[in-house]
XYZ file of C-alpha atoms in Angstrom:
775
model
C -25.129 -8.238 -12.904
C -27.717 -5.511 -12.610
C -28.947 -4.092 -9.352
C -32.496 -5.171 -10.105
C -35.770 -3.683 -8.985
C -35.608 -1.882 -5.695
C -37.526 -3.609 -2.934
C -40.117 -1.839 -0.829
C -38.441 1.037 0.945
C -37.531 0.589 4.570
C -38.729 3.502 6.699
C -36.142 6.032 7.750
C -35.180 5.464 11.370
C -36.914 8.095 13.541
C -34.197 10.290 15.041
C -34.676 13.634 16.736
C -32.795 16.765 15.695
C -30.856 16.702 18.935
C -29.786 13.101 18.346
C -28.802 13.956 14.791
C -26.642 16.855 15.979
C -24.877 15.142 18.871
C -25.339 11.438 18.201
C -23.451 8.953 16.044
C -24.855 6.113 13.956
C -23.587 2.626 14.796
C -23.013 1.899 11.108
C -20.787 4.971 10.943
C -18.894 3.634 13.949
C -18.469 0.281 12.209
C -17.042 1.971 9.098
C -14.841 4.055 11.380
C -13.572 0.904 13.110
C -12.759 -0.880 9.861
C -10.870 2.110 8.471
C -8.901 2.588 11.700
C -7.880 -1.070 11.632
C -6.858 -0.965 7.966
C -4.880 2.251 8.470
C -3.124 0.643 11.419
C -2.209 -2.390 9.299
C -0.935 -0.179 6.472
C 1.068 1.965 8.884
C 2.824 -1.039 10.413
C 3.617 -2.500 6.989
C 5.045 0.839 5.859
C 7.212 1.119 8.992
C 8.424 -2.489 8.841
C 11.422 -1.974 6.468
C 12.691 0.814 8.752
C 12.586 -1.129 12.014
C 16.359 -1.178 12.266
C 16.837 2.472 11.295
C 14.007 4.026 13.314
C 13.148 1.766 16.250
C 16.167 -0.325 17.270
C 19.307 0.499 19.229
C 21.269 0.018 16.014
C 19.398 2.848 14.304
C 19.408 6.627 14.181
C 17.891 7.111 17.636
C 18.845 4.397 20.134
C 16.853 4.214 23.336
C 19.534 6.004 25.330
C 19.299 9.027 23.029
C 15.494 9.013 23.124
C 15.389 8.890 26.934
C 17.908 11.736 27.231
C 16.600 14.127 24.567
C 13.160 13.183 23.207
C 11.391 11.592 26.166
C 8.597 12.822 28.414
C 8.185 11.294 31.868
C 4.433 10.885 31.367
C 4.769 8.850 28.185
C 4.399 5.117 27.898
C 6.055 2.804 25.379
C 6.319 -0.945 24.905
C 8.939 -0.257 22.273
C 11.277 1.424 24.757
C 11.517 -1.869 26.643
C 13.163 -3.688 23.732
C 16.091 -2.521 21.611
C 16.733 -5.519 19.369
C 15.445 -5.811 15.825
C 13.828 -9.171 16.549
C 12.034 -7.831 19.611
C 10.599 -4.879 17.696
C 9.502 -7.227 14.930
C 7.578 -9.309 17.474
C 5.852 -6.156 18.740
C 4.985 -5.186 15.171
C 3.466 -8.625 14.551
C 1.355 -8.354 17.696
C 0.310 -4.886 16.578
C -0.730 -6.263 13.194
C -2.806 -8.940 14.909
C -4.509 -6.342 17.102
C -5.317 -4.199 14.065
C -6.723 -7.214 12.240
C -8.957 -8.133 15.178
C -10.079 -4.524 15.372
C -10.937 -4.522 11.667
C -13.151 -7.601 11.905
C -14.598 -6.505 15.242
C -13.362 -9.310 17.495
C -13.245 -8.302 21.180
C -13.658 -4.837 19.746
C -13.286 -2.611 22.778
C -10.299 -4.544 24.081
C -8.527 -4.442 20.732
C -9.330 -0.751 20.279
C -7.680 -0.108 23.624
C -4.665 -2.221 22.656
C -4.477 -0.450 19.293
C -4.436 2.903 21.091
C -1.655 1.679 23.418
C 0.437 0.492 20.488
C -0.072 3.789 18.654
C 1.096 5.955 21.551
C 3.877 3.472 22.335
C 5.285 3.533 18.817
C 5.031 7.304 18.536
C 6.790 7.784 21.858
C 9.645 5.516 20.753
C 10.504 7.829 17.850
C 8.491 11.021 17.594
C 10.992 12.507 15.130
C 9.340 10.580 12.288
C 5.806 11.534 13.347
C 3.452 13.878 11.505
C -0.106 15.200 11.732
C -1.662 11.935 10.609
C -0.094 10.145 13.574
C -1.443 12.741 15.992
C -4.960 12.490 14.605
C -4.842 8.673 14.629
C -4.003 8.559 18.314
C -6.637 11.096 19.445
C -9.547 9.541 17.535
C -8.408 6.096 18.679
C -8.619 7.365 22.248
C -12.256 8.379 21.838
C -13.001 5.180 19.916
C -12.392 3.205 23.116
C -15.534 4.663 24.680
C -17.850 4.159 21.696
C -19.821 1.027 20.644
C -17.728 0.509 17.516
C -18.456 -3.231 17.519
C -22.254 -3.028 17.720
C -22.784 -3.910 14.052
C -20.795 -5.520 11.240
C -18.416 -7.243 13.640
C -17.559 -10.667 14.982
C -18.871 -9.577 18.360
C -22.288 -8.686 16.954
C -22.399 -11.792 14.744
C -22.223 -14.216 17.673
C -23.985 -12.086 20.244
C -27.271 -13.996 20.022
C -27.687 -17.753 20.592
C -30.381 -17.836 17.897
C -29.973 -15.965 14.630
C -32.944 -14.066 13.280
C -33.730 -10.826 11.522
C -34.100 -8.039 14.051
C -34.667 -4.318 13.724
C -31.957 -2.341 15.493
C -31.724 1.115 16.938
C -28.673 2.497 15.217
C -28.272 5.950 16.734
C -26.273 6.320 19.954
C -25.905 9.588 21.857
C -23.872 10.289 24.983
C -20.943 12.379 26.117
C -18.532 10.106 24.233
C -20.267 10.822 20.903
C -20.302 14.527 21.734
C -16.565 14.386 22.498
C -15.486 12.705 19.287
C -17.627 15.096 17.217
C -15.872 17.982 18.977
C -12.477 16.408 18.234
C -13.305 16.195 14.543
C -14.332 19.850 14.583
C -11.164 20.885 16.469
C -9.015 19.594 13.608
C -10.536 22.047 11.154
C -11.293 25.031 13.362
C -7.824 25.225 14.912
C -6.229 24.575 11.535
C -8.124 27.635 10.318
C -6.925 29.666 13.322
C -3.283 28.725 12.670
C -3.414 29.866 9.018
C -2.613 33.561 9.535
C -0.172 34.255 6.697
C -0.931 36.575 3.796
C -0.775 33.587 1.470
C -3.925 32.332 3.175
C -5.749 35.521 4.106
C -4.733 38.199 1.568
C -3.501 37.049 -1.847
C -4.749 33.422 -1.598
C -1.584 31.894 -3.041
C -1.242 29.189 -0.389
C -2.451 26.406 -2.684
C 0.067 27.446 -5.333
C 3.013 27.234 -2.916
C 1.810 24.001 -1.307
C 1.357 22.225 -4.633
C 4.810 23.310 -5.819
C 6.579 21.361 -3.073
C 8.602 18.678 -4.833
C 8.085 15.886 -2.359
C 4.353 16.412 -1.803
C 3.077 17.064 -5.301
C 1.612 14.273 -7.415
C 1.271 14.034 -11.178
C -2.204 15.601 -11.021
C -0.667 18.924 -10.005
C 0.686 19.370 -13.528
C -2.887 19.719 -14.829
C -3.925 22.615 -12.578
C -0.725 24.458 -11.686
C -1.022 26.710 -14.734
C -4.437 28.032 -13.651
C -3.823 30.621 -10.904
C -7.463 31.578 -10.530
C -8.412 27.963 -9.893
C -5.680 27.739 -7.259
C -6.935 30.908 -5.556
C -10.438 29.480 -5.467
C -9.076 26.276 -3.937
C -7.299 28.305 -1.252
C -10.476 30.196 -0.349
C -12.570 27.030 -0.214
C -10.059 25.135 1.925
C -9.542 27.999 4.370
C -13.141 28.949 5.000
C -14.604 25.466 4.798
C -12.141 24.390 7.491
C -13.126 27.378 9.581
C -16.894 27.369 9.182
C -17.914 24.108 7.485
C -18.730 22.505 10.843
C -21.716 24.871 11.138
C -23.487 22.546 8.709
C -23.435 19.839 11.366
C -25.946 21.751 13.496
C -28.496 23.131 11.067
C -31.924 23.655 12.697
C -33.733 22.911 9.407
C -33.190 19.857 7.222
C -30.771 18.815 9.948
C -29.872 15.350 8.689
C -29.458 16.125 4.952
C -27.426 19.284 5.615
C -25.272 17.449 8.142
C -24.622 14.697 5.591
C -23.729 17.358 3.028
C -21.280 18.953 5.459
C -19.644 15.615 6.235
C -19.390 14.839 2.519
C -17.629 18.171 1.968
C -14.947 17.334 4.527
C -14.540 13.828 3.105
C -14.020 15.237 -0.381
C -11.588 17.793 1.075
C -9.305 14.994 2.239
C -9.766 13.000 -0.934
C -8.591 16.087 -2.803
C -5.617 16.466 -0.467
C -4.658 12.841 -1.064
C -5.085 13.138 -4.837
C -2.796 16.143 -5.230
C -0.312 15.646 -2.370
C 1.676 12.852 -0.721
C 0.658 13.152 2.903
C 1.219 9.651 4.268
C -1.648 8.411 6.426
C -2.876 11.964 7.091
C -5.523 12.036 4.353
C -7.070 8.585 4.985
C -7.025 9.103 8.753
C -8.762 12.463 8.535
C -11.267 11.084 6.017
C -11.975 8.282 8.502
C -12.782 10.878 11.132
C -15.426 12.408 8.877
C -17.325 9.092 8.800
C -18.415 9.793 12.367
C -20.391 12.823 11.179
C -22.663 11.053 8.678
C -26.130 10.832 10.281
C -28.567 7.938 10.468
C -30.551 9.481 7.605
C -27.577 8.983 5.273
C -27.015 5.349 6.239
C -30.715 4.525 5.879
C -30.710 6.061 2.409
C -27.581 4.125 1.457
C -28.930 0.765 2.601
C -32.281 1.407 0.961
C -30.460 2.087 -2.302
C -28.496 -1.156 -1.978
C -31.594 -3.106 -0.942
C -32.767 -4.523 -4.251
C -35.270 -7.399 -4.274
C -32.544 -9.894 -5.137
C -30.744 -8.874 -1.960
C -33.594 -8.462 0.500
C -35.935 -11.311 -0.587
C -33.220 -13.771 0.296
C -33.337 -16.338 3.068
C -30.716 -18.352 4.902
C -31.514 -21.431 6.950
C -28.795 -22.860 9.116
C -28.359 -26.218 10.753
C -26.001 -27.234 13.530
C -23.196 -25.359 15.207
C -21.167 -24.801 12.029
C -24.288 -23.711 10.201
C -24.829 -21.140 12.929
C -21.241 -19.891 12.579
C -21.429 -19.639 8.796
C -24.811 -17.930 8.802
C -23.670 -15.461 11.450
C -20.539 -14.464 9.533
C -22.206 -14.308 6.144
C -25.193 -12.293 7.331
C -22.972 -9.890 9.274
C -20.307 -9.113 6.710
C -21.666 -10.011 3.261
C -25.434 -9.514 3.231
C -27.838 -6.705 4.016
C -29.497 -6.598 7.453
C -32.934 -7.231 5.886
C -32.042 -10.799 4.887
C -34.162 -13.376 6.710
C -32.212 -15.835 8.840
C -33.641 -18.789 10.735
C -33.047 -22.398 11.596
C -33.895 -25.045 9.059
C -37.594 -25.810 8.831
C -37.088 -29.498 8.052
C -34.322 -30.358 10.468
C -34.334 -30.108 14.234
C -31.709 -27.608 15.330
C -31.243 -28.496 18.968
C -28.150 -30.380 20.015
C -30.237 -32.991 21.801
C -30.178 -35.388 18.835
C -26.842 -35.550 17.120
C -24.009 -37.811 16.124
C -20.343 -37.288 15.381
C -17.640 -39.422 13.917
C -17.221 -40.840 17.443
C -20.839 -42.019 17.661
C -24.046 -40.777 19.316
C -24.042 -38.388 22.264
C -26.969 -37.428 24.524
C -29.731 -38.791 22.292
C -33.077 -37.453 23.472
C -35.829 -40.033 23.724
C -39.094 -40.671 25.563
C -37.085 -42.012 28.467
C -34.880 -38.966 28.866
C -31.210 -38.645 27.907
C -29.400 -41.782 26.906
C -25.625 -41.885 26.986
C -23.531 -43.595 24.354
C -20.150 -44.263 25.795
C -20.525 -47.941 25.124
C -21.574 -50.059 22.226
C -24.758 -51.262 23.924
C -26.303 -47.816 23.711
C -25.447 -47.540 20.031
C -27.141 -50.858 19.365
C -30.174 -49.913 21.446
C -30.701 -46.761 19.433
C -30.193 -48.409 16.064
C -33.909 -48.768 15.304
C -34.612 -45.141 16.107
C -31.688 -44.078 13.978
C -32.976 -45.996 11.006
C -36.347 -44.301 11.344
C -34.680 -40.932 11.562
C -32.612 -41.798 8.527
C -35.714 -42.418 6.443
C -37.328 -39.212 7.621
C -34.261 -37.179 6.855
C -33.971 -38.625 3.378
C -37.561 -37.621 2.712
C -36.860 -34.158 3.996
C -33.879 -33.878 1.701
C -36.074 -34.428 -1.313
C -38.267 -31.551 -0.230
C -35.250 -29.323 0.312
C -33.493 -29.981 -2.922
C -36.467 -30.229 -5.217
C -35.370 -32.425 -8.091
C -32.510 -33.946 -6.129
C -29.835 -32.829 -8.577
C -26.188 -32.287 -7.703
C -26.348 -28.512 -7.510
C -26.222 -28.773 -3.751
C -25.214 -31.377 -1.222
C -27.655 -33.921 0.130
C -28.055 -35.377 3.605
C -26.906 -38.995 3.407
C -26.749 -41.392 6.318
C -24.954 -44.699 6.304
C -25.465 -47.473 8.773
C -22.260 -49.090 9.963
C -22.361 -51.429 12.928
C -25.267 -49.589 14.483
C -23.710 -46.137 14.127
C -24.857 -43.483 11.698
C -21.851 -41.998 9.860
C -21.374 -38.814 7.888
C -22.095 -39.090 4.172
C -19.769 -37.542 1.648
C -22.126 -34.786 0.546
C -23.897 -33.922 3.802
C -21.008 -31.827 5.068
C -22.172 -28.813 3.078
C -25.749 -28.964 4.368
C -25.043 -26.617 7.264
C -26.481 -23.798 5.137
C -29.598 -23.770 2.949
C -30.407 -20.637 0.955
C -33.570 -19.537 -0.809
C -33.488 -16.813 -3.455
C -36.166 -14.457 -4.759
C -37.469 -17.118 -7.183
C -38.031 -19.619 -4.411
C -35.164 -21.881 -5.467
C -33.272 -23.544 -2.639
C -29.571 -24.320 -2.654
C -27.003 -26.089 -0.540
C -23.271 -26.600 -0.782
C -21.435 -24.757 -3.530
C -24.638 -23.416 -5.096
C -25.592 -21.904 -1.758
C -22.268 -20.082 -1.688
C -22.876 -18.739 -5.192
C -26.373 -17.589 -4.246
C -24.952 -15.770 -1.235
C -22.478 -13.969 -3.489
C -25.335 -13.055 -5.843
C -27.279 -11.517 -2.957
C -24.255 -9.718 -1.538
C -23.756 -6.008 -2.322
C -20.016 -6.658 -1.985
C -19.362 -9.963 -3.778
C -21.931 -9.899 -6.586
C -19.285 -9.187 -9.287
C -17.749 -12.611 -8.541
C -20.867 -14.558 -9.519
C -20.012 -14.761 -13.221
C -16.629 -16.214 -12.327
C -17.946 -18.663 -9.748
C -20.473 -20.048 -12.240
C -17.821 -21.036 -14.781
C -17.789 -24.847 -15.207
C -14.133 -25.248 -14.233
C -14.466 -22.983 -11.204
C -17.636 -24.803 -10.176
C -15.944 -28.205 -10.449
C -12.982 -27.306 -8.269
C -15.087 -25.111 -6.022
C -17.222 -28.075 -5.013
C -14.113 -30.141 -4.315
C -12.588 -27.405 -2.190
C -15.843 -26.907 -0.300
C -16.200 -30.634 0.409
C -12.585 -30.818 1.522
C -13.047 -27.864 3.848
C -16.173 -29.475 5.271
C -14.283 -32.687 5.998
C -11.460 -30.761 7.661
C -13.873 -28.777 9.821
C -15.679 -31.921 10.953
C -12.371 -33.675 11.629
C -11.091 -30.791 13.726
C -14.191 -29.772 15.646
C -16.404 -32.866 15.419
C -19.544 -30.979 14.371
C -23.018 -32.363 14.810
C -25.381 -33.934 12.324
C -28.865 -32.975 13.415
C -31.564 -35.629 13.222
C -35.354 -35.432 13.337
C -36.590 -34.835 16.906
C -38.863 -37.091 18.856
C -41.801 -34.911 19.915
C -42.984 -35.527 23.481
C -46.624 -35.228 24.489
C -47.626 -32.752 27.191
C -48.182 -35.546 29.709
C -44.794 -37.100 28.964
C -43.125 -33.721 29.323
C -44.836 -33.139 32.691
C -43.799 -36.584 33.941
C -40.227 -35.988 32.915
C -40.176 -32.608 34.713
C -41.561 -34.300 37.831
C -38.813 -36.881 37.783
C -36.082 -34.302 37.293
C -37.304 -32.130 40.201
C -37.733 -35.129 42.485
C -34.294 -36.371 41.566
C -32.772 -33.024 42.595
C -34.583 -33.118 45.983
C -33.867 -36.794 46.690
C -30.338 -36.968 45.351
C -28.627 -37.489 48.795
C -30.688 -40.651 49.376
C -30.653 -41.906 45.835
C -29.944 -45.521 46.722
C -33.006 -45.756 49.028
C -35.355 -43.919 46.707
C -34.403 -46.168 43.847
C -36.559 -49.023 45.149
C -39.530 -46.712 45.799
C -39.484 -45.211 42.315
C -39.172 -48.644 40.709
C -35.909 -47.602 38.997
C -37.429 -44.582 37.265
C -34.390 -42.424 38.004
C -31.947 -44.802 36.366
C -32.156 -43.285 32.908
C -28.695 -44.554 31.971
C -29.559 -48.177 32.495
C -27.856 -50.736 30.256
C -30.998 -52.883 29.771
C -32.829 -53.063 26.508
C -34.813 -49.956 25.511
C -38.251 -51.608 25.125
C -38.032 -53.437 28.449
C -37.451 -50.220 30.330
C -40.170 -48.424 28.390
C -42.841 -50.819 29.704
C -41.408 -50.732 33.191
C -41.376 -46.934 33.255
C -44.986 -46.697 32.030
C -46.163 -48.869 34.946
C -44.022 -46.910 37.363
C -45.278 -43.544 36.084
C -48.941 -44.553 36.530
C -48.271 -45.823 40.079
C -46.349 -42.785 41.299
C -48.157 -40.022 39.404
C -50.795 -39.377 42.076
C -48.320 -39.732 44.939
C -45.925 -37.183 43.401
C -48.413 -34.621 42.089
C -48.706 -32.595 45.297
C -44.995 -32.701 45.965
C -44.283 -31.808 42.356
C -46.564 -28.747 42.533
C -44.762 -27.548 45.644
C -41.322 -28.193 44.172
C -42.298 -26.476 40.943
C -43.420 -23.308 42.744
C -40.255 -23.286 44.866
C -38.100 -23.805 41.812
C -39.880 -21.014 39.916
C -39.504 -18.622 42.846
C -35.790 -19.378 43.055
C -35.393 -18.799 39.345
C -37.278 -15.500 39.484
C -35.247 -14.307 42.449
C -31.970 -15.240 40.791
C -33.076 -13.593 37.527
C -33.993 -10.355 39.316
C -30.687 -10.298 41.147
C -28.763 -11.032 37.953
C -30.559 -8.308 36.008
C -29.986 -5.846 38.827
C -26.263 -6.595 38.875
C -26.051 -6.272 35.107
C -27.853 -2.950 35.202
C -25.515 -1.595 37.893
C -22.456 -2.706 35.947
C -23.812 -1.211 32.729
C -24.521 2.132 34.400
C -21.115 2.213 36.069
C -19.302 1.369 32.837
C -21.255 4.003 30.918
C -20.458 6.581 33.593
C -16.731 5.814 33.499
C -16.608 5.914 29.702
C -18.459 9.219 29.476
C -16.328 10.855 32.173
C -13.110 9.736 30.443
C -14.359 11.026 27.095
C -15.333 14.416 28.556
C -11.963 14.729 30.289
C -10.241 13.902 27.004
C -12.067 16.594 25.039
C -11.389 19.134 27.814
C -7.693 18.302 27.553
C -7.853 18.680 23.759
C -9.615 22.051 23.928
C -7.296 23.425 26.599
C -4.164 22.266 24.806
C -5.261 23.726 21.484
C -6.066 27.065 23.127
C -2.651 27.029 24.819
C -0.858 26.664 21.471
C -2.704 29.389 19.562
C -4.842 32.413 20.249
C -8.274 30.886 19.686
C -10.278 33.818 21.053
C -11.663 31.751 23.930
C -10.467 32.394 27.517
C -9.731 28.724 28.103
C -6.322 27.563 29.246
C -5.114 24.325 30.739
C -3.238 24.579 34.060
C 0.391 23.542 33.924
C -0.266 21.094 36.733
C -2.472 19.040 34.361
C 0.044 18.734 31.570
C 1.133 15.320 32.793
C -2.397 14.006 32.229
C -2.431 15.423 28.720
C 0.894 13.761 27.908
C -0.127 10.492 29.545
C -3.280 10.237 27.428
C -1.420 11.787 24.449
C -4.171 14.314 23.841
C -1.494 16.916 23.046
C -2.153 18.169 19.528
C -1.468 21.130 17.267
C -3.048 21.473 13.821
C -0.531 23.771 12.150
C 0.278 22.033 8.873
C 1.188 24.618 6.191
C 0.759 27.290 8.868
C 1.059 30.185 9.208
C 1.952 29.849 5.507
C 3.162 27.067 3.209
C 6.914 26.820 2.597
C 8.196 28.854 -0.338
C 11.548 27.072 -0.519
C 12.525 23.702 -1.953
C 15.367 21.742 -0.424
C 17.495 18.681 -1.045
C 20.785 17.294 0.245
C 24.099 16.054 -0.973
C 26.020 13.670 1.258
C 29.543 14.301 -0.066
C 32.110 11.888 1.292
C 35.535 10.382 0.932
C 36.363 6.691 0.882
C 39.356 5.132 2.608
C 41.413 5.285 -0.602
C 40.550 8.973 -1.138
C 37.842 8.476 -3.771
C 35.225 11.274 -3.690
C 31.627 10.023 -3.590
C 28.085 11.296 -3.062
C 25.493 9.147 -1.249
C 22.069 10.842 -1.416
C 21.330 10.991 -5.139
C 20.030 7.933 -7.021
C 18.680 6.451 -3.760
C 22.234 5.961 -2.510
C 21.231 5.809 1.165
C 18.898 2.892 0.403
C 21.042 0.924 -2.044
C 24.382 1.917 -0.440
C 25.862 2.267 -3.896
C 27.864 5.539 -4.035
C 27.801 8.097 -6.831
C 31.505 8.357 -7.725
C 32.983 11.685 -8.795
C 32.158 13.394 -11.088
C 28.638 13.505 -9.587
C 25.907 16.106 -9.833
C 24.930 18.467 -7.030
C 21.678 19.406 -8.696
C 18.327 18.383 -7.303
C 17.660 14.698 -7.998
C 15.044 13.700 -10.504
C 12.900 11.856 -9.531
C 13.049 13.548 -6.168
C 10.740 11.542 -3.842
C 12.607 8.256 -4.364
C 15.756 9.744 -2.839
C 13.875 10.624 0.338
C 11.786 7.483 0.743
C 8.519 7.314 2.629
C 6.963 10.043 4.770
C 8.904 8.869 7.837
C 12.214 9.509 6.150
C 10.929 12.866 4.924
C 10.414 13.921 8.547
C 13.987 12.827 9.366
C 15.448 14.984 6.587
C 13.101 17.839 7.423
C 14.277 17.807 11.041
C 17.940 17.886 9.959
C 17.681 21.592 9.121
C 14.851 22.723 11.403
C 13.062 21.782 14.569
C 14.415 21.062 17.999
C 17.494 18.977 18.836
C 18.496 18.774 15.181
C 22.154 18.281 16.127
C 21.242 15.058 17.937
C 19.458 13.854 14.809
C 22.446 14.755 12.650
C 24.786 12.832 14.927
C 22.517 9.788 14.962
C 22.116 9.832 11.186
C 25.870 10.201 10.714
C 26.625 7.170 12.883
C 23.913 5.177 11.107
C 25.345 5.938 7.664
C 28.880 4.986 8.723
C 27.783 1.669 10.235
C 25.501 0.620 7.403
C 27.878 1.625 4.607
C 31.005 0.106 6.109
C 29.314 -3.215 6.912
C 28.697 -3.552 3.165
C 32.124 -2.372 1.979
C 35.570 -3.512 3.087
C 39.152 -2.269 3.125
C 39.765 0.745 0.858
C 36.094 0.989 -0.176
C 35.006 1.949 3.335
C 33.543 5.384 3.976
C 36.017 7.527 5.926
C 34.113 10.814 6.288
C 31.322 12.849 4.722
C 29.550 16.205 4.890
C 25.803 16.815 4.906
C 25.201 19.758 2.574
C 21.810 21.493 2.614
C 20.826 22.948 -0.770
C 17.690 24.937 -1.470
C 15.970 27.289 -3.860
C 13.203 29.898 -3.639
C 9.848 29.518 -5.372
C 8.343 32.525 -7.208
C 4.769 33.181 -8.285
C 5.729 33.273 -11.954
C 6.558 29.564 -11.695
C 10.327 30.163 -11.603
C 12.914 29.307 -8.945
C 16.174 30.910 -7.863
C 19.024 29.162 -5.991
C 19.869 30.066 -2.394
C 23.250 29.687 -0.644
C 24.308 26.165 0.308
C 24.909 25.208 3.924
C 27.140 22.493 5.385
C 24.961 21.188 8.179
C 27.207 18.446 9.502
C 30.693 17.017 9.150
C 31.093 13.432 10.233
C 34.206 11.225 10.552
C 33.478 7.515 10.600
C 36.884 6.422 11.936
C 40.359 7.808 12.416
C 43.006 6.706 9.976
C 46.312 5.564 11.457
C 49.136 8.071 11.199
C 51.499 7.222 8.339
């Protein structure tokens, strides 16, 4: 399907230079929210297979070890409250649900806060397996709490208005929270630049060469550029100085918006390049998500203007009933462009004053007021009106569907014992669409037309129009409609009965008088000739004549009192409205103040902590007395990856052990610590090929990396040793059990001529699983 002719250009949203520099577009925040939610879902799925090893008391680091060695008193963790595998799995499932709600924008601020709590909780439970991507995820999630990330393209925004219609929005938002998150994005790159002080970065520019030689990180694309040293030097220079000074493009005094967009695009491509050439876990997608914040309103307006072809903007949706409202809200929010026209159906009345369900009529609006239907008499009394409405609706259907073919559903009404029932095909008439050619669709064809107008789903149109897909698609859609009506008892909207101005005034008089005279209702009933008894069980026509006589008799007597009551009622409403608006304004100001103060405090913590960890050239330090606040909010951060220089050594392990019967085995090669199948002697001590499979995911890489470096490595070695003994011996019995093993660290040096030389081996740990009985 082609994109078609571009529709008339929408004007670029007027935004000042100051707003462009320090503000954030709501569409950027929506993209940011979706990416954060998806990354959270991916992260939980990746961690799931290692729940036992990394997060339970049966794993490498039980809670007792974490609390003694790796815990900070200011931290918080749900996961430290539960040590069983099943309990952690329940927490992971809740976390997945929170991330899903965050992605779709349901209760957005609440779920962003919960997502942040789960992130810091999980990282506190086992920070040994954490890396830079985890740190960045938690700090940008913190600032995301104080931003309107659910203002557009979310469930919250879809159902925010009681009546759907096309509305121009102000997309740019600027406050201290937007300033703070922009600063946090800049801190990542500036302090990363400050940490890179080695000659490989600053003198001979060989840092890219050494980084891309690392066996675990490198991808297959490295093989195509590793033989070009000049290209690698250029990459080093670009990475170093773009990290250090690329943020200057965010604040250009001329061509502010285009240059800012160019700067943001450069950082996005930087992380795409990192992810293409290196395995970095969630680091690359998380950092790329942070760059979305920087794209200005000018960029998003250009993007939506490019996507806004005539087929997509000259498209209309008419909805009918509560389910029609829900469908139109979701479709227009997530699948269509904001320029699509949305309104209630022009041929059907969309108020819930005239409706029927599978349980009969409810609150049918008539000239006499509201008539209940909890008994069969009311159904019979309204039968004539229903038949008239049925004829009108059938006529309206012909105008909606044109030739009356089966491309869409039709509104059918059946009379059964005085009650109008749902027809088979009317269930899909909640939505009516109108395309650029003026053709109108309902049911399955309406769904196809929505896909055709969607910038996301348009490739599916050719599939949906296949005869077989169309046949079963209609059946599925009708079945879903029946299920929805069965579950929620949706309305079927009928033609309204239009009241004259005099009838409306009389009805308002009666309602106001009824409110005033309610305590003495039994006495007033005789005076008003029964006018207040709108739920009477007498025949409809009899009461119509009686009410007409009564209205003419009492109209003059009630006019003065009605005028007084009306003015009093209006004054009460105005007073209540003013008070309500005042309270809302106070709450809004207070909430904005709290959010902005928290965001500013967070960025102050981030700046002070970064300046405490490296000489940043700014005389800013954070007092030691405030460290507990930094750890409580988890704003502690240090951007020192591949700093001060990339590693120039390659390492691997051999886990050389002895079984109960004396057989010599090795456990690390050939994914032995995942399959628990030993490599029996004679086995190789050379580096495994393929190498990454023996390590596993990025979490396991951090475990093995911390075995030979970092703090408290002996505790990690002990925990890993106990884990290996338990897991291996539960799968092997008698003489096949593992008796003892050594963890041997093997490494080699990398040279610039693309050669490597072996370095001495080291026995890091000797572990005995159990003591054999003395013979």
